Coordinates of C-alpha atoms in Angstrom, one line a residue:
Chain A
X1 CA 42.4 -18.4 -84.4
X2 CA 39.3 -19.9 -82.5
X3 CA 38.8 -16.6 -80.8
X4 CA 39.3 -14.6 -83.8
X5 CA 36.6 -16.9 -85.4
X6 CA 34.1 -16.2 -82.5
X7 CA 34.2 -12.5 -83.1
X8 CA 33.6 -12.8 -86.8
X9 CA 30.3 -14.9 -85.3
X10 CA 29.6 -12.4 -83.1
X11 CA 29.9 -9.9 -85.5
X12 CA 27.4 -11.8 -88.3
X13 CA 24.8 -12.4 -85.1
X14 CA 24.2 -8.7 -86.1
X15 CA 23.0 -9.4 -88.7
X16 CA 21.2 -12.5 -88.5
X17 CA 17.3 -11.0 -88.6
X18 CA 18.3 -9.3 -92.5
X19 CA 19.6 -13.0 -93.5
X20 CA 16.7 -14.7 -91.8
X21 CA 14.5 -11.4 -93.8
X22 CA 15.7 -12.4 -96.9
X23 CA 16.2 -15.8 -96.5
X24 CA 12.0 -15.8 -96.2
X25 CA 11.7 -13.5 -99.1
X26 CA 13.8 -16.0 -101.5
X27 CA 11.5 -19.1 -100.3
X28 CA 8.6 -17.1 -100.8
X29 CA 9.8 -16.5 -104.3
X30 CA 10.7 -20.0 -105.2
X31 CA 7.6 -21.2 -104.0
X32 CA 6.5 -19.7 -106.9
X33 CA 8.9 -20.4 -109.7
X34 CA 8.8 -23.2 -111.9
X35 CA 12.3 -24.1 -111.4
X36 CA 13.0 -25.6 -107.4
X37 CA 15.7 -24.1 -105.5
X38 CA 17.0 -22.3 -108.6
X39 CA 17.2 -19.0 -106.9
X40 CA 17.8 -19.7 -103.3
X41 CA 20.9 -21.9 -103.9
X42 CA 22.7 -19.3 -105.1
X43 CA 21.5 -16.2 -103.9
X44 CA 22.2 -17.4 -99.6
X45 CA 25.7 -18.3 -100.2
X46 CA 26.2 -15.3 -102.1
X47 CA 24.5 -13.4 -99.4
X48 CA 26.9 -14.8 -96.5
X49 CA 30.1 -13.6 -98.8
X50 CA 28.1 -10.1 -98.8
X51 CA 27.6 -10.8 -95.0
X52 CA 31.2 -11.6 -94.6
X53 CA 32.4 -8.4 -96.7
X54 CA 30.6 -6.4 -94.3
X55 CA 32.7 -7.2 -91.3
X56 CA 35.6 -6.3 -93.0
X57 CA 33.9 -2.9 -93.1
X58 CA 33.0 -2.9 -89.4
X59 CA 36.7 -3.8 -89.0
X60 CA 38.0 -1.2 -90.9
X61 CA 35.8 1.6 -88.8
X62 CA 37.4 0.6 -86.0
X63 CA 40.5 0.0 -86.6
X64 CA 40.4 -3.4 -85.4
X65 CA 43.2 -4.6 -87.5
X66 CA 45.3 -2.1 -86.2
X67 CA 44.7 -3.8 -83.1
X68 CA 44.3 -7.5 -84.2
X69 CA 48.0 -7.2 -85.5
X70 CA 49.5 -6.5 -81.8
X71 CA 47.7 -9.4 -80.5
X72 CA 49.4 -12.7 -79.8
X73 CA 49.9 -14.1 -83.5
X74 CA 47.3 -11.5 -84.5
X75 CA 47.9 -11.0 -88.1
X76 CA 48.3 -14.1 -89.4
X77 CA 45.3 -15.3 -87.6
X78 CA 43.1 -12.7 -88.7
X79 CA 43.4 -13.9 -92.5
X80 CA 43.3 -17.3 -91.3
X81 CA 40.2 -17.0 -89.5
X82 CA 38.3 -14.7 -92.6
X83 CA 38.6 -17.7 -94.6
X84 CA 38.0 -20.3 -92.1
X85 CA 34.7 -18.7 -91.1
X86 CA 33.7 -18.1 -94.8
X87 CA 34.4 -21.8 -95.4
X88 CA 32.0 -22.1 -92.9
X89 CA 29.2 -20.0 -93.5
X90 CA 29.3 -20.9 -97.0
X91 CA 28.7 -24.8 -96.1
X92 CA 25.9 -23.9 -93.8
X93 CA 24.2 -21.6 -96.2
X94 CA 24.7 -24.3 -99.1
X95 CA 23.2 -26.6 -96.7
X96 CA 20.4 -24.0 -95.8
X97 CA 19.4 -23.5 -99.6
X98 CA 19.4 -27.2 -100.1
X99 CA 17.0 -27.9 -97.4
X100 CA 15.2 -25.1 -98.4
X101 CA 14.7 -26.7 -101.9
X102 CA 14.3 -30.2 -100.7
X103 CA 10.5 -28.4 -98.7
X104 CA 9.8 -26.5 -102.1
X105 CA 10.1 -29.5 -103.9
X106 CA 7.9 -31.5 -101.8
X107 CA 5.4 -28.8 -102.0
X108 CA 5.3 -28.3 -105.6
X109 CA 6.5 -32.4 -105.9
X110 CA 9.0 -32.0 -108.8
X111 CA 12.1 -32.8 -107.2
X112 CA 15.3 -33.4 -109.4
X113 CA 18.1 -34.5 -107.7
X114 CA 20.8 -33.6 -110.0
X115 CA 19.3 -30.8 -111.0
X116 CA 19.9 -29.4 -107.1
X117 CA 23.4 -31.1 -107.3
X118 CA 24.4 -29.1 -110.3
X119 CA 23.1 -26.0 -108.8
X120 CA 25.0 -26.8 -105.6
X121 CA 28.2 -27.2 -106.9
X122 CA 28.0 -24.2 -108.9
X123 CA 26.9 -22.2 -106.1
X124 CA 29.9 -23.7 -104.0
X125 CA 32.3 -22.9 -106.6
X126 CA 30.3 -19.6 -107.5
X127 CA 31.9 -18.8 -103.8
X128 CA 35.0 -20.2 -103.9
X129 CA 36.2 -18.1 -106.7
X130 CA 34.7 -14.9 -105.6
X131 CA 36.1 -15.3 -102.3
X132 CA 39.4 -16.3 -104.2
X133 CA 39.4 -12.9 -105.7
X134 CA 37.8 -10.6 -103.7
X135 CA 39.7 -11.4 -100.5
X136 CA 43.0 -10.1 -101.4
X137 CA 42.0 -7.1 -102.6
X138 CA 40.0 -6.8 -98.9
X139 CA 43.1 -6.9 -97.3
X140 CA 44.9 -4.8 -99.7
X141 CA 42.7 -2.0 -100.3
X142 CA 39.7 -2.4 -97.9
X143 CA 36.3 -2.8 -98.2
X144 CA 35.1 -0.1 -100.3
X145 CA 37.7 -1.1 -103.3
X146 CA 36.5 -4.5 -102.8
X147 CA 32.9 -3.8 -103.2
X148 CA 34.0 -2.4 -106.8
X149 CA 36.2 -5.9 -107.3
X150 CA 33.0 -7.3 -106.6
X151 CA 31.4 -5.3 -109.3
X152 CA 33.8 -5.9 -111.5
X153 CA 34.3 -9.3 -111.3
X154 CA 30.6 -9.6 -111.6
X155 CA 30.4 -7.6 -115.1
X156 CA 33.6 -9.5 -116.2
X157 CA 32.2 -12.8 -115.7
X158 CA 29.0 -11.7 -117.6
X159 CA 30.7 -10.3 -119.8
X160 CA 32.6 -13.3 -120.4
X161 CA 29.6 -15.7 -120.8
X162 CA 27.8 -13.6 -123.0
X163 CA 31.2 -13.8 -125.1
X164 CA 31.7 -17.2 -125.5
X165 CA 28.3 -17.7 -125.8
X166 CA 28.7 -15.9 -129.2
X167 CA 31.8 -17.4 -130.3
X168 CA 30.7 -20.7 -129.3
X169 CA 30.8 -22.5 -132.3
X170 CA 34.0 -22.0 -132.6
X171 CA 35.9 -26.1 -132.8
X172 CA 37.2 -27.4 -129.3
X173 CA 39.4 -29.9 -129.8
X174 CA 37.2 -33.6 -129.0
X175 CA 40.0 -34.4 -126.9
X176 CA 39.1 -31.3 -124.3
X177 CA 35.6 -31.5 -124.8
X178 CA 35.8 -35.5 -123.2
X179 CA 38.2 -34.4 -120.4
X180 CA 35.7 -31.7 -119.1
X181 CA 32.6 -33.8 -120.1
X182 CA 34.0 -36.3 -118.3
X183 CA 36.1 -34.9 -115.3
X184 CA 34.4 -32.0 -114.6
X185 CA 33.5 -32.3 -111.8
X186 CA 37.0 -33.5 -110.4
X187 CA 38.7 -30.6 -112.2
X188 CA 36.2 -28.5 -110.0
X189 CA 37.8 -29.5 -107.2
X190 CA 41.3 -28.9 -107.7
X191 CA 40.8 -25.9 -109.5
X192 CA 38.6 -24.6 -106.2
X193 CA 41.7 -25.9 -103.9
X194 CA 44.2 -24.2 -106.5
X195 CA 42.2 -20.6 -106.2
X196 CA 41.6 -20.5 -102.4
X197 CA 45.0 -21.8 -101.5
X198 CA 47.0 -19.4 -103.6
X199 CA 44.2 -16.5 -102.8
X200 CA 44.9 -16.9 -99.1
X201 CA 48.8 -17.0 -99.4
X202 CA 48.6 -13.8 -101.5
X203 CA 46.1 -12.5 -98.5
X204 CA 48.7 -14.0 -96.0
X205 CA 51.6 -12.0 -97.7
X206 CA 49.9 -8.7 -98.1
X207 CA 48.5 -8.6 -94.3
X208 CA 51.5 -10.3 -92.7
X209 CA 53.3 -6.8 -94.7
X210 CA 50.4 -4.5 -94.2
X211 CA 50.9 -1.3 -92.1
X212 CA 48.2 0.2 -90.1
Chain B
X1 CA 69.0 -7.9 -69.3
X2 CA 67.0 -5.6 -66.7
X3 CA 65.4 -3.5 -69.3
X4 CA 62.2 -4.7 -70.7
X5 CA 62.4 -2.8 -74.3
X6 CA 65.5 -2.1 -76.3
X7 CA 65.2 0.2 -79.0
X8 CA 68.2 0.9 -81.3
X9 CA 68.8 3.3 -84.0
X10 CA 65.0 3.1 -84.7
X11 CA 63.8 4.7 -88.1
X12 CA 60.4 5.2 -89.4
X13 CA 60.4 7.4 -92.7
X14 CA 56.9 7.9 -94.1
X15 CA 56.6 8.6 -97.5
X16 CA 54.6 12.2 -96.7
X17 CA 58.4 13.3 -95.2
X18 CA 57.7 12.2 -91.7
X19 CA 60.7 10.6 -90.1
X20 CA 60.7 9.4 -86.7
X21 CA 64.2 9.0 -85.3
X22 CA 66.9 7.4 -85.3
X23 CA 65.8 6.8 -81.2
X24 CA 67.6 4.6 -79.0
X25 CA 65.7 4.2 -76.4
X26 CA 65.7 1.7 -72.8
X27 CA 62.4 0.9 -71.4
X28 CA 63.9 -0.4 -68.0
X29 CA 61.5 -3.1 -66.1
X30 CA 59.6 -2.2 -62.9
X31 CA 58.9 1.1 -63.5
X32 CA 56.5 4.0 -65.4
X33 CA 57.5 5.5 -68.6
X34 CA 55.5 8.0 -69.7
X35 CA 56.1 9.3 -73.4
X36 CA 54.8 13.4 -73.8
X37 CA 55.4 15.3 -77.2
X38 CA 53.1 17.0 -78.9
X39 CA 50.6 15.7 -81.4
X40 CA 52.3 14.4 -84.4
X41 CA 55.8 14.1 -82.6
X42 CA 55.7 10.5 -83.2
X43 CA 54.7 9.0 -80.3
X44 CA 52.0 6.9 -81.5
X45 CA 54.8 6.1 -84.3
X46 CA 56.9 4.8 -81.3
X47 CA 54.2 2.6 -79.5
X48 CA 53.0 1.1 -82.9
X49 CA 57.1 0.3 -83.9
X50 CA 57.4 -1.7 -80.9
X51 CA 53.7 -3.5 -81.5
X52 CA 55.0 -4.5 -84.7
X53 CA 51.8 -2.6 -86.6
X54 CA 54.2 -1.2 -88.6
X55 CA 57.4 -2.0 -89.5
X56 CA 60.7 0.6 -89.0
X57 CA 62.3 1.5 -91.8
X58 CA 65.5 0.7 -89.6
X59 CA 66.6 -0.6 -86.4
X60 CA 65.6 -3.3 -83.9
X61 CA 63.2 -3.5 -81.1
X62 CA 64.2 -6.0 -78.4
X63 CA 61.6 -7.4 -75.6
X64 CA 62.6 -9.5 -72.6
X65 CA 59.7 -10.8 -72.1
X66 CA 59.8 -14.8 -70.9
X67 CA 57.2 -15.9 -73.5
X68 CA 60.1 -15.5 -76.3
X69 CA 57.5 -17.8 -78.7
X70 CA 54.8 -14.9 -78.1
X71 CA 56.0 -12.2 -76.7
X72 CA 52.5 -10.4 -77.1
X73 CA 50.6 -13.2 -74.6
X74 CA 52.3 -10.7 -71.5
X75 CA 51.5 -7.4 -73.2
X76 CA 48.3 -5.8 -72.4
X77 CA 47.6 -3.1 -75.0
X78 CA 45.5 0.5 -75.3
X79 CA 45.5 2.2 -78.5
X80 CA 44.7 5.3 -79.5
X81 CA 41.3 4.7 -81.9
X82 CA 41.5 1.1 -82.6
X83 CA 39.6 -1.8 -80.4
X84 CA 37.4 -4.1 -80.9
X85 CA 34.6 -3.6 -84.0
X86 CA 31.7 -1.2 -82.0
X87 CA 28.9 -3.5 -83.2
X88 CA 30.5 -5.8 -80.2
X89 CA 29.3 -6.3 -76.3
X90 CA 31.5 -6.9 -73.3
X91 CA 30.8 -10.1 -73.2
X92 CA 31.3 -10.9 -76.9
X93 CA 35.1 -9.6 -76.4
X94 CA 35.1 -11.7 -73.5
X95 CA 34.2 -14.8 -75.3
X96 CA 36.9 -13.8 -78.2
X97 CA 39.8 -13.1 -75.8
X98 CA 39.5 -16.6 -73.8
X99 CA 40.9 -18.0 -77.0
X100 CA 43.3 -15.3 -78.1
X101 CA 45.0 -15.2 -74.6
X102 CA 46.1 -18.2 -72.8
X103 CA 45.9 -16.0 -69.4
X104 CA 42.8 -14.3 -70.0
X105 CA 40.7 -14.1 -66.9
X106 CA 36.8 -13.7 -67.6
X107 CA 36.4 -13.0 -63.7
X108 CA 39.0 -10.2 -63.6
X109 CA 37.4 -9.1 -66.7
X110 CA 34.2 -8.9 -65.5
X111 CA 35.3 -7.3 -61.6
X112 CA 36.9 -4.3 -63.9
X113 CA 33.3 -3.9 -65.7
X114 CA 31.8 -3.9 -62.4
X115 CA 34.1 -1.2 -61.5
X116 CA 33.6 0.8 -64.1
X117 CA 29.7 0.4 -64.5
X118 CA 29.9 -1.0 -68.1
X119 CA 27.1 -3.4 -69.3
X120 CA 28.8 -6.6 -70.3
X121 CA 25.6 -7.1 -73.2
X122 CA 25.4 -3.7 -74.6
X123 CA 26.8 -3.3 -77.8
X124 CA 30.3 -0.8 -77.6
X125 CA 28.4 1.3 -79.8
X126 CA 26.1 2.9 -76.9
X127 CA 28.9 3.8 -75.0
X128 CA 30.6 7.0 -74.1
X129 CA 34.2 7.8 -75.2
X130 CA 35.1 7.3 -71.5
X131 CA 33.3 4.4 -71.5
X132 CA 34.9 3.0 -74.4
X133 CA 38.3 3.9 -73.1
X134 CA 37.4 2.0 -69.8
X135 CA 36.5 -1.1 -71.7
X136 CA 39.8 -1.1 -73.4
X137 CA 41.9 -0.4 -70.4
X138 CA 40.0 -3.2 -68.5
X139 CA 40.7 -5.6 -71.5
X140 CA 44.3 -4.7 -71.9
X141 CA 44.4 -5.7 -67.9
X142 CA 42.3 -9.0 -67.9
X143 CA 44.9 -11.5 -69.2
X144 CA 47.3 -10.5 -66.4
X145 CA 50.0 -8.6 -68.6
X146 CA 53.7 -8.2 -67.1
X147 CA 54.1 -5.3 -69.9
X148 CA 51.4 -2.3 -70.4
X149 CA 51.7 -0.6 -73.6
X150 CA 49.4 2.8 -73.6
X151 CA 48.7 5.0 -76.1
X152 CA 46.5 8.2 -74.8
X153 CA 44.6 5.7 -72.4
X154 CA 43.3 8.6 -70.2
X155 CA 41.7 10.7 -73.0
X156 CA 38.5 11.4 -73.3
X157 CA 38.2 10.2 -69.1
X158 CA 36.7 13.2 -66.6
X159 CA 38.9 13.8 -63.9
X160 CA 37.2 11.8 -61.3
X161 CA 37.9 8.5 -63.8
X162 CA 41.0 9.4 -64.6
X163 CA 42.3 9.1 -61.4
X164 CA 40.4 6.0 -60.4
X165 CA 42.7 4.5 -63.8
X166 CA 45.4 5.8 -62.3
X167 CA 44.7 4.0 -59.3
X168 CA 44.5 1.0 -61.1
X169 CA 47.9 1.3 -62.5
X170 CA 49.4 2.2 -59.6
X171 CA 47.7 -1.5 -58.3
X172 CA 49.4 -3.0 -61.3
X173 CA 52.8 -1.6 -60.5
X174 CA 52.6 -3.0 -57.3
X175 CA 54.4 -6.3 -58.6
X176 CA 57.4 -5.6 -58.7
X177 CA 58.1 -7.0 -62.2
X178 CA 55.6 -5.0 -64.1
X179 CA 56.3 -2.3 -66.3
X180 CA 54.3 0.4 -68.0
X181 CA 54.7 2.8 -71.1
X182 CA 52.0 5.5 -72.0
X183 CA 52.0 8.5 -73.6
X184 CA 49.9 11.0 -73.4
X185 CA 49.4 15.0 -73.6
X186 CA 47.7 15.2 -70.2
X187 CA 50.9 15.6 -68.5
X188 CA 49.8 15.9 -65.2
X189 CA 49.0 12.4 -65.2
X190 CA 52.2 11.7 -65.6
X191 CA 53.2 14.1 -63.0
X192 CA 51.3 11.8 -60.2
X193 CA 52.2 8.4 -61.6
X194 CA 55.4 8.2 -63.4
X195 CA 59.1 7.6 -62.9
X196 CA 60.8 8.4 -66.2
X197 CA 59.7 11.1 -69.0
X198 CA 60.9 10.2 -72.4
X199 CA 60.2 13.8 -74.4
X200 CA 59.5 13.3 -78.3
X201 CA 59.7 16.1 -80.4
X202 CA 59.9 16.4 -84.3
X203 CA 60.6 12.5 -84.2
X204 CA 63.3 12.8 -81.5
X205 CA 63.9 12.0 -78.3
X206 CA 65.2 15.0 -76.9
X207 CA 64.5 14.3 -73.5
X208 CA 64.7 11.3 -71.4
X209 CA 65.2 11.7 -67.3
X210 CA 63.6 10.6 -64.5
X211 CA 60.5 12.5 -63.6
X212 CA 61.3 13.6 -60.0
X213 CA 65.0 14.8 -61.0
X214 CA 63.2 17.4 -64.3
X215 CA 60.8 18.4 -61.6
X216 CA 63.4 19.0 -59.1
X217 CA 66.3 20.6 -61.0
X218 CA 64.6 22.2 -63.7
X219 CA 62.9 25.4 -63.7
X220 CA 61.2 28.5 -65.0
X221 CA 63.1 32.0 -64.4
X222 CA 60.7 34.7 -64.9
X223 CA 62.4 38.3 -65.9
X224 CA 61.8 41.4 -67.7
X225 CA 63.8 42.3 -70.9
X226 CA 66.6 43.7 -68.9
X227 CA 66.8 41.0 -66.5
X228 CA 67.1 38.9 -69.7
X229 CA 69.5 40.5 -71.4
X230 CA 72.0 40.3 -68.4
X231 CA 71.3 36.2 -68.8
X232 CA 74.8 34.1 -69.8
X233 CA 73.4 32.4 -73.5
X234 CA 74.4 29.0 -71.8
X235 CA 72.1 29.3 -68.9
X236 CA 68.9 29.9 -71.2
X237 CA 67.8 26.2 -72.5
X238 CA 64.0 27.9 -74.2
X239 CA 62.7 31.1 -73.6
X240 CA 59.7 32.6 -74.4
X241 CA 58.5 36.4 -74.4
X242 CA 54.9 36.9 -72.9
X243 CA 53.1 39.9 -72.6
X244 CA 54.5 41.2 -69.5
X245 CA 57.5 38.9 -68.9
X246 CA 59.7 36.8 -70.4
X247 CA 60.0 32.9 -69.3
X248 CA 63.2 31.1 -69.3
X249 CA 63.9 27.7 -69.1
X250 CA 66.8 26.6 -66.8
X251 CA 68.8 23.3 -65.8
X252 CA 70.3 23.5 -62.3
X253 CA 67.7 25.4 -60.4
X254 CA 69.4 25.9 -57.3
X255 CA 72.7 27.2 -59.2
X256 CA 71.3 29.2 -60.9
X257 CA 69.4 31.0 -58.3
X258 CA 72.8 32.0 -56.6
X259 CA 74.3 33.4 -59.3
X260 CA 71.5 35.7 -60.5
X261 CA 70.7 37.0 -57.9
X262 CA 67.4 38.6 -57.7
X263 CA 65.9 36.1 -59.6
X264 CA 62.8 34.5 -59.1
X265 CA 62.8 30.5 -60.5
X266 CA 59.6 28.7 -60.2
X267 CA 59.2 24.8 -59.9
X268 CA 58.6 23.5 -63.3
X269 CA 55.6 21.3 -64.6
X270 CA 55.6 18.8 -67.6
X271 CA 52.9 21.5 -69.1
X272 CA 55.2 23.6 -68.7
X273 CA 58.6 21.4 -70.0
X274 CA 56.8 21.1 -72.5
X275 CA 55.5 24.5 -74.3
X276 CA 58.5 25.8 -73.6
X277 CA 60.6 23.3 -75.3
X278 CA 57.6 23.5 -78.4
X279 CA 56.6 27.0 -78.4
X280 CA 59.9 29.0 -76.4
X281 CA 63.1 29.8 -78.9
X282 CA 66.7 28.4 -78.5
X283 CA 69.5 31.1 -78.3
X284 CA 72.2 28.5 -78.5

């Protein structure tokens, strides 16, 4: 899997002046926002998934799957390696967008911790769904489907807000409202482990089966 | 088991109607197989069965290979349009390999580059087709396979290349435990470096001899109409009319030579073999 991994690197290398681009671009525009790190902790592990989409692309223009899957233990590495290196990049550019918030801050001086912690953890499980969804789709259909699961999730999940939002005075049960108030965070968790676990044994399936 | 591959009752039914097979088929070790047919036959529909990139319909596909765990560790691969993402260097596929293959060697890697002029840090992009086809024959060689599996790996190369890749796997044969399977449709290739010819056509095998015993006891008898005509139906395996002659293909040369007398049979090529088993008709 390691060597799979490096190539993915490889790959993003490529592309590491646009992230660095934008990167700059997204400070520049916090710097002047009221809100610290608002945009940035979202919008860089968003990016990497982007990033990440792209090399399937690059993959499928070559028909490096075609070749991965007559490799020693090539297909199941390949899906194992996807998620393993958007685990990673995803951690780093968290990690990026929170030390770039931590210098805006002590620019501007109004630093909220939990502020950046809620904004960290939704960006982190932001990812972890999308990636959830999105990557067996990659694998069944290929990157330009996915790009429109992309699209689609995004509008559904709007579309969803805006929803309850409306309907939101409609009675939850006390009893649910104190479990999330007061788990949330935990049920985070297991529901991130849930979705990526089950999203990469449905992407395991579907490659392990796929014909190229 | 002295054969390397074992292929029984292979099938491969595509849901656009194409059916490959049923083959049976025995890749013996040691020596060159080289797979001709023409495009669409199913070659590549062979060589992608045995890599397990798709999956027959029927059938099993044997390899005694002595890594039973991963048999594709001793298996040194060329496909036709698939490799590496082109946004890679060289060295970048060197790096990768070191930890896909437990026997990759980055020096042997790196000699074959030499060889073949290729910049280890430019992006595959940049390169030629030839180029290209260079880098992936000098990858498939660097973690010292025992089996080569090679689909079209002299396309796109200029003569003078082509025969230095020849060379080279001539050099691999030279162990006496290495085996190679390629097809190709430049069948003089196979002419200069291969032992057995495994013919495809419409998804069949329908011919599989050693090389030297087609060239020596097959051949072309070239008549007029009349000449033709006076030809027993079971002697005539293709024929095909031509503007000023007609061509038959014959089994036993040298018999048939004596008994038509007259007759003028020329040695056979693969080219040959092969458009007039595809373009020539059958009487029989």
């Amino acid at each position: 899997m390691k060597g799979l991994i490096k190539k993915d690197i490889f790959m993003l290398k490529n592309n590491t002046r646009y992230f660095l681009i934008f990167t700059l671009f997204y400070f520049l525009v916090s710097l002047n926002q009221t809100e610290p790190g608002s945009s940035t902790t979202f919008i860089l592990p968003f990016l990497t998934i982007v990033m990440m989409i792209s090399t399937f692309s690059y993959d499928e223009f070559n028909n490096w799957f075609s070749y991965a899957a007559a490799l020693p233990n090539g297909r199941k590495n390949v899906v194992k390696s996807k998620y393993a290196i958007t685990g990673i990049t995803t951690v780093l550019s968290t990690l990026l967008s929170i030390f770039l918030a931590f210098i805006i801050s002590n620019i501007k001086g109004n630093f909220s911790y939990s502020e950046m912690l809620s904004y960290l953890i939704g960006s982190v499980f932001a990812c972890i769904f999308m990636t959830s969804i999105i990557y067996p789709f990659l694998f069944k259909y290929g990157s330009e489907k996915g790009r429109l699961v992309i699209f689609a999730i995004s509008s559904m999940t709007v579309g969803a807000i805006v929803l309850l939002s409306k309907i939101s005075n409609i009675k939850i049960p006390s009893r649910i409202v104190s479990i999330l108030t007061g788990y949330g965070l935990l049920l985070l968790i297991i529901a991130s482990v849930l979705m990526i676990t089950i999203s990469y044994f449905i992407s395991k399936k579907i490659f392990t089966k796929k014909e190229f | 088991m002295n054969n390397i591959i074992e292929i029984k009752n292979l099938v491969k039914q595509y849901e656009d109607g194409f059916k490959l097979g049923p083959i049976d088929l025995e890749i013996p070790r040691g020596i060159i197989v080289g797979l001709i047919g023409e495009n669409g036959a199913g070659k590549t529909t062979l060589i992608k069965s045995i890599l397990n990139i798709i999956t027959p319909t029927e059938g099993t596909i044997e390899m005694s290979i002595d890594d039973q765990e991963s048999p594709l560790e001793e298996v040194g691969i060329v496909l036709d349009n698939a490799f590496f993402p082109e946004i890679l260097t060289p060295k970048d596929i060197d790096e990768s390999m070191k930890d896909i293959f437990k026997n990759w060697d980055s020096e042997l890697f790196y000699k074959y580059l030499r060889n073949f002029k290729i910049e280890g840090g430019k992006q595959i992009r940049t390169f030629s087709k030839g180029m290209r086809k260079k880098l992936e024959i000098a990858t498939s060689l660097a973690h010292h396979p025992k089996l080569l599996i090679l689909d079209e790996p002299t396309s796109g190369l200029d003569p003078v290349v082509r025969d230095e890749v020849l060379d080279i796997f001539l050099e691999f044969m030279q162990d006496e435990e290495h085996t190679i399977l390629l097809s190709t449709h430049i069948t003089s290739d196979l002419e200069h470096i291969a032992d057995r010819i495994v013919f495809i056509k419409d998804g069949k095998v329908t011919l599989e001899k050693d090389k030297d015993e087609i060239l020596d006891n097959y051949g072309i008898l070239k008549c007029d109409e009349e000449f033709f005509k006076k030809i027993e139906k079971e002697d005539i395996l293709f024929y095909k009319k031509e503007k000023y002659e007609i061509k038959v293909l014959v089994e036993n040369k040298n018999k048939i030579s004596k008994k038509y007398k007259n007759s003028i049979i020329d040695k056979i090529t693969l080219e040959d073999l092969m458009i007039l088993t595809i373009k020539g008709d059958e009487i029989r």
